[in-house]
Short mmCIF file of C-alpha atoms and ligand atoms in Angstrom, two decimals:
data_model
loop_
_atom_site.label_atom_id
_atom_site.label_comp_id
_atom_site.label_asym_id
_atom_site.label_seq_id
_atom_site.Cartn_x
_atom_site.Cartn_y
_atom_site.Cartn_z
CA MET B 1 103.49 10.69 148.77
CA THR B 2 104.64 13.48 146.46
CA THR B 3 104.52 17.17 147.30
CA LEU B 4 101.56 18.20 145.12
CA ASP B 5 99.25 15.22 145.61
CA GLY B 6 95.61 16.23 145.10
CA GLU B 7 96.51 19.62 143.62
CA THR B 8 95.88 21.03 140.16
CA ALA B 9 98.49 22.92 138.13
CA LEU B 10 97.98 25.00 134.99
CA VAL B 11 100.94 25.62 132.68
CA THR B 12 100.64 27.98 129.74
CA GLY B 13 102.97 27.49 126.78
CA GLY B 14 103.48 23.92 127.93
CA ALA B 15 103.70 22.18 124.56
CA ARG B 16 107.48 22.38 124.21
CA GLY B 17 110.63 23.81 125.71
CA ILE B 18 110.77 24.83 129.35
CA GLY B 19 106.96 24.81 129.72
CA ARG B 20 106.77 21.15 128.71
CA ARG B 21 109.28 20.37 131.44
CA TYR B 22 107.19 22.33 133.99
CA ALA B 23 104.13 20.25 133.05
CA LEU B 24 106.03 16.95 133.34
CA ARG B 25 107.65 17.94 136.63
CA LEU B 26 104.45 19.18 138.30
CA ALA B 27 102.75 15.91 137.29
CA GLU B 28 105.69 13.93 138.75
CA GLU B 29 105.13 15.91 141.97
CA GLY B 30 101.57 14.56 142.06
CA ALA B 31 99.51 17.38 140.53
CA SER B 32 96.78 16.99 137.94
CA VAL B 33 97.98 19.13 135.06
CA ALA B 34 96.27 21.44 132.55
CA VAL B 35 98.34 22.51 129.56
CA ALA B 36 97.36 25.51 127.45
CA ASP B 37 99.28 26.35 124.31
CA ILE B 38 98.52 28.16 121.09
CA ASP B 39 99.75 25.01 119.32
CA LEU B 40 100.01 21.72 121.20
CA ARG B 41 102.35 20.46 118.46
CA SER B 42 104.65 23.49 118.57
CA TYR B 43 107.55 21.13 119.34
CA GLU B 44 107.51 20.10 115.67
CA ALA B 45 109.20 23.40 114.74
CA TYR B 46 112.60 22.49 116.26
CA GLU B 47 114.70 19.33 116.03
CA THR B 48 115.76 19.65 119.69
CA GLU B 49 112.13 19.66 120.78
CA ARG B 50 111.13 16.84 118.41
CA SER B 51 113.87 14.68 119.88
CA ARG B 52 112.62 15.36 123.42
CA ALA B 53 108.93 14.60 122.70
CA THR B 54 107.89 11.01 123.47
CA ASP B 55 104.32 11.16 122.13
CA ASP B 56 102.04 13.17 119.86
CA THR B 57 101.69 16.02 122.39
CA VAL B 58 102.71 16.61 126.00
CA VAL B 59 99.10 15.82 126.93
CA GLU B 60 99.52 12.28 125.48
CA GLU B 61 102.95 12.01 127.12
CA LEU B 62 101.41 12.68 130.52
CA LYS B 63 98.40 10.41 129.90
CA SER B 64 100.63 7.53 128.88
CA GLU B 65 102.58 7.94 132.12
CA GLY B 66 99.29 7.63 134.06
CA HIS B 67 98.84 11.28 135.04
CA GLU B 68 95.59 13.23 135.14
CA VAL B 69 95.81 15.86 132.39
CA ILE B 70 93.78 18.06 130.08
CA GLY B 71 95.01 20.28 127.27
CA ALA B 72 93.70 23.14 125.17
CA GLU B 73 94.87 25.14 122.21
CA LEU B 74 94.35 28.79 123.06
CA ASP B 75 96.05 32.14 122.71
CA VAL B 76 96.97 33.70 126.07
CA THR B 77 96.47 37.15 124.56
CA ASP B 78 92.72 36.34 124.33
CA PRO B 79 91.35 36.92 127.86
CA ASP B 80 88.03 35.16 127.18
CA ALA B 81 89.81 32.04 125.96
CA VAL B 82 92.04 31.97 129.05
CA ASP B 83 89.09 32.54 131.37
CA GLY B 84 87.09 29.76 129.67
CA PHE B 85 89.94 27.29 130.08
CA VAL B 86 90.43 28.16 133.75
CA ASP B 87 86.69 27.40 134.24
CA GLU B 88 87.16 24.06 132.49
CA VAL B 89 90.18 23.22 134.66
CA VAL B 90 88.25 23.90 137.87
CA GLU B 91 85.20 21.96 136.61
CA THR B 92 87.41 19.01 135.66
CA PHE B 93 89.71 18.80 138.65
CA GLY B 94 87.84 20.74 141.35
CA SER B 95 90.53 23.30 142.21
CA LEU B 96 93.32 25.45 140.81
CA ASP B 97 96.36 25.40 143.06
CA VAL B 98 99.39 26.22 140.92
CA VAL B 99 99.61 28.46 137.86
CA VAL B 100 102.76 28.82 135.78
CA ALA B 101 102.29 31.71 133.32
CA ASN B 102 105.04 30.53 131.02
CA ALA B 103 103.83 31.34 127.49
CA GLY B 104 106.14 33.98 126.14
CA GLY B 105 109.19 34.71 124.05
CA GLY B 106 110.33 37.46 121.71
CA ASP B 107 109.72 38.27 118.07
CA GLY B 108 112.27 39.31 115.50
CA PRO B 109 115.99 38.68 115.09
CA MET B 110 118.39 38.85 118.04
CA ALA B 111 120.75 40.86 115.85
CA ASP B 112 118.36 43.67 114.92
CA THR B 113 116.06 44.49 117.82
CA HIS B 114 118.00 47.30 119.47
CA ALA B 115 116.12 49.90 121.49
CA SER B 116 116.51 52.65 118.88
CA THR B 117 115.48 50.54 115.88
CA LEU B 118 112.57 48.47 117.16
CA ALA B 119 109.89 47.62 114.63
CA PRO B 120 106.40 48.32 116.04
CA GLU B 121 105.12 44.86 115.08
CA TYR B 122 107.86 43.11 117.09
CA LEU B 123 107.22 45.39 120.08
CA ARG B 124 103.46 44.90 120.02
CA ALA B 125 103.51 41.12 119.60
CA THR B 126 106.17 40.62 122.27
CA VAL B 127 104.52 42.85 124.86
CA GLU B 128 101.14 41.26 124.18
CA ARG B 129 102.42 37.70 124.46
CA ASN B 130 104.59 38.19 127.55
CA LEU B 131 102.89 40.94 129.56
CA TYR B 132 99.24 40.80 128.50
CA GLY B 133 99.31 36.99 128.34
CA THR B 134 100.69 36.81 131.87
CA VAL B 135 98.20 39.36 133.20
CA TYR B 136 95.22 37.61 131.57
CA THR B 137 96.33 34.25 132.97
CA CYS B 138 96.71 35.68 136.48
CA VAL B 139 93.46 37.67 136.37
CA ALA B 140 91.54 34.56 135.28
CA SER B 141 93.13 32.42 138.01
CA ALA B 142 93.06 34.81 140.98
CA PRO B 143 89.30 34.63 141.76
CA ARG B 144 89.44 30.81 141.98
CA MET B 145 92.45 30.94 144.28
CA LYS B 146 90.89 33.70 146.39
CA ALA B 147 87.82 31.50 146.86
CA GLN B 148 90.12 28.70 148.08
CA GLU B 149 92.24 31.10 150.20
CA SER B 150 95.32 29.40 148.77
CA GLY B 151 97.39 29.17 145.62
CA ARG B 152 100.79 29.55 144.02
CA ILE B 153 101.30 31.73 140.97
CA ILE B 154 104.64 31.62 139.16
CA THR B 155 105.28 34.08 136.38
CA VAL B 156 108.14 33.80 133.90
CA ALA B 157 110.49 36.74 133.53
CA SER B 158 114.02 36.55 132.12
CA GLN B 159 117.59 37.58 132.75
CA ALA B 160 116.82 40.04 129.92
CA GLY B 161 114.21 41.72 132.15
CA ARG B 162 116.80 42.37 134.86
CA THR B 163 119.93 43.34 132.94
CA VAL B 164 120.81 44.40 129.40
CA LEU B 165 121.86 41.49 127.20
CA ASP B 166 125.29 41.61 125.55
CA GLY B 167 125.15 43.95 122.58
CA GLY B 168 122.00 45.65 123.86
CA THR B 169 119.70 43.70 121.59
CA TYR B 170 116.21 42.18 122.15
CA ALA B 171 115.18 45.44 123.85
CA HIS B 172 111.43 44.84 123.39
CA TYR B 173 111.70 41.45 125.09
CA GLY B 174 113.74 42.84 127.99
CA ALA B 175 111.22 45.64 128.48
CA ALA B 176 108.28 43.21 128.38
CA LYS B 177 109.92 40.88 130.91
CA ALA B 178 110.79 43.82 133.20
CA ALA B 179 107.09 44.69 133.12
CA VAL B 180 106.26 41.08 134.04
CA ILE B 181 108.54 41.42 137.09
CA MET B 182 106.82 44.58 138.32
CA TYR B 183 103.35 43.14 137.65
CA THR B 184 104.37 40.07 139.68
CA LYS B 185 105.25 42.25 142.66
CA TYR B 186 101.96 44.18 142.48
CA LEU B 187 100.05 40.90 142.24
CA ALA B 188 101.98 39.45 145.18
CA ALA B 189 100.99 42.45 147.32
CA ASP B 190 97.37 42.15 146.17
CA LEU B 191 97.06 38.42 146.86
CA ALA B 192 99.21 38.01 149.99
CA PRO B 193 96.23 38.61 152.35
CA HIS B 194 94.42 35.75 150.58
CA GLY B 195 97.12 33.19 151.28
CA ILE B 196 98.31 33.17 147.66
CA THR B 197 102.00 33.50 146.81
CA VAL B 198 103.20 35.09 143.57
CA ASN B 199 106.80 34.79 142.44
CA ALA B 200 108.71 35.15 139.20
CA ILE B 201 111.38 32.88 137.82
CA ALA B 202 114.04 34.67 135.75
CA PRO B 203 115.83 32.17 133.51
CA GLY B 204 119.10 32.97 131.75
CA TYR B 205 120.12 31.11 128.61
CA ILE B 206 118.17 27.84 128.73
CA ASP B 207 118.79 25.08 126.20
CA THR B 208 115.58 24.93 124.16
CA GLY B 209 114.98 24.62 120.42
CA LYS B 210 113.92 28.26 120.30
CA LEU B 211 117.11 29.41 122.04
CA ARG B 212 119.30 27.28 119.77
CA SER B 213 117.63 28.86 116.73
CA ASN B 214 118.60 32.32 118.06
CA VAL B 215 122.18 31.56 119.07
CA ASP B 216 124.89 31.13 116.45
CA GLU B 217 127.84 30.54 118.75
CA ARG B 218 126.85 28.37 121.69
CA SER B 219 130.43 28.35 123.01
CA ALA B 220 130.54 32.18 123.01
CA VAL B 221 127.30 32.34 125.00
CA GLU B 222 128.55 29.73 127.46
CA ALA B 223 131.81 31.63 127.91
CA GLY B 224 129.78 34.59 129.19
CA ILE B 225 127.94 32.53 131.83
CA PRO B 226 129.78 32.29 135.18
CA MET B 227 128.87 28.61 135.51
CA GLY B 228 130.08 27.97 131.96
CA ARG B 229 127.07 26.14 130.59
CA LEU B 230 123.58 26.76 129.28
CA GLY B 231 120.78 26.05 131.72
CA GLN B 232 118.58 23.05 131.08
CA PRO B 233 114.77 23.07 131.30
CA GLU B 234 115.16 20.85 134.39
CA ASP B 235 117.07 23.65 136.15
CA CYS B 236 113.98 25.87 135.81
CA ALA B 237 111.58 23.04 136.68
CA ASP B 238 113.45 22.46 139.97
CA VAL B 239 112.80 26.08 140.97
CA VAL B 240 109.16 25.98 139.88
CA ALA B 241 108.64 22.77 141.88
CA PHE B 242 110.12 24.52 144.93
CA LEU B 243 107.96 27.64 144.50
CA ALA B 244 104.85 25.45 144.02
CA GLY B 245 105.69 23.15 146.92
CA PRO B 246 105.40 23.15 150.71
CA GLY B 247 108.85 24.66 151.28
CA ALA B 248 107.92 28.00 149.72
CA GLY B 249 104.77 28.87 151.65
CA TYR B 250 106.29 32.08 153.05
CA VAL B 251 108.01 33.23 149.85
CA THR B 252 106.19 35.86 147.82
CA GLY B 253 107.07 38.78 145.55
CA ALA B 254 110.47 37.23 144.80
CA VAL B 255 112.29 37.08 141.48
CA VAL B 256 114.37 33.92 141.42
CA PRO B 257 117.21 33.91 138.88
CA VAL B 258 118.04 30.59 137.19
CA ASP B 259 120.93 31.83 135.12
CA GLY B 260 124.19 30.27 136.30
CA GLY B 261 125.08 33.62 137.86
CA SER B 262 124.76 35.65 134.66
CA ALA B 263 122.80 38.59 136.05
CA GLU B 264 124.43 38.46 139.49
CA LEU B 265 128.18 38.00 139.08
P1 LIG Z 1 109.41 28.26 123.46
O1 LIG Z 1 109.22 29.27 122.38
O2 LIG Z 1 110.17 27.03 123.14
O3 LIG Z 1 107.99 27.79 124.03
C1 LIG Z 1 106.96 28.70 124.21
C2 LIG Z 1 105.64 27.97 124.11
O4 LIG Z 1 104.62 28.93 124.30
C3 LIG Z 1 105.42 27.31 122.75
O5 LIG Z 1 104.89 26.00 122.91
C4 LIG Z 1 104.42 28.23 122.08
O6 LIG Z 1 103.57 27.56 121.15
C5 LIG Z 1 103.65 28.78 123.27
N1 LIG Z 1 103.05 30.09 122.97
C6 LIG Z 1 103.63 31.14 122.34
N2 LIG Z 1 102.77 32.17 122.23
C7 LIG Z 1 101.62 31.75 122.83
C8 LIG Z 1 100.35 32.35 123.03
N3 LIG Z 1 100.08 33.58 122.58
N4 LIG Z 1 99.40 31.65 123.67
C9 LIG Z 1 99.66 30.39 124.12
N5 LIG Z 1 100.83 29.75 123.94
C10 LIG Z 1 101.80 30.43 123.30
O7 LIG Z 1 110.04 29.04 124.69
P2 LIG Z 1 111.00 28.55 125.89
O8 LIG Z 1 112.39 28.76 125.47
O9 LIG Z 1 110.56 27.23 126.36
O10 LIG Z 1 110.66 29.67 126.98
C11 LIG Z 1 109.54 29.55 127.84
C12 LIG Z 1 109.38 30.82 128.65
O11 LIG Z 1 110.62 31.10 129.31
C13 LIG Z 1 109.06 32.06 127.83
O12 LIG Z 1 108.25 32.94 128.59
C14 LIG Z 1 110.42 32.68 127.62
O13 LIG Z 1 110.34 34.07 127.36
C15 LIG Z 1 111.06 32.39 128.95
N6 LIG Z 1 112.51 32.40 128.92
C16 LIG Z 1 113.20 31.51 128.14
C17 LIG Z 1 114.58 31.53 128.13
C18 LIG Z 1 115.40 30.57 127.30
O14 LIG Z 1 116.63 30.72 127.28
N7 LIG Z 1 114.84 29.59 126.64
C19 LIG Z 1 115.32 32.52 128.92
C20 LIG Z 1 114.49 33.40 129.70
C21 LIG Z 1 113.14 33.33 129.70
#
């Protein structure tokens, strides 16, 4: 017996990186899994992600391990597409119990996205992907969970949404993730009477292909982390599994850092 037997979990941005690990972990916990990503083969862009993939897409990976899974290519900034997929998930599996609104990330170079020099196109794309994408995913999922009088929603913030990154760069991303945190708290207040918990995870520097492409000096980054190492996708998946599982039934409106102490110490 695993903790999520009989439940259904939706993960956005699940084709690579941390989201792929959420999908694999929630399936290991017993959930049927729905993966939405703008590109189910997005892992092909980075060597680190190619080396982690064991099949054509994460959907095939999960199928070959015997899990119940469906996948869709959609853009989380398109509310109709998100709503349509949530319908399909409920039709296929009969419920929607766990949502991880993970699709996100920043645009533009780490070195040149300071608050006073932000290009409008980086700002717009990053706010749309992280904030609007999260809101659309939650708004599509909430009515199904309200009807069930149960559910777990996990949004994905960042250390950058809680504290200013070294050098004060990636300002648009930090602002978007700070907005995700506040939205999460409003949603938690809204849905608490319906038996639905809403929490955010706030990762620090996690070892994904995307992160490696943005970081020139891994040792310099690690030197700034109290625990002295990058986080691994599994570190985030452990926290998501807890927030989705039976031990977190009375936890809502929280922002859980997974950052080796970076924003705390
Ligand atoms: P990633 O860039 O490797 O993966 C993101 C996935 O989301 C990709 O598969 C991509 O195709 C998909 N995606 C992007 N835009 C989309 C859209 N509009 N619609 C649907 N899918 C879309 O990112 P990573 O590193 O795995 O991060 C995952 C989440 O964790 C993001 O929200 C990111 O901001 C957050 N995060 C990551 C940290 C890190 O160090 N890697 C640190 C803090 C937060």
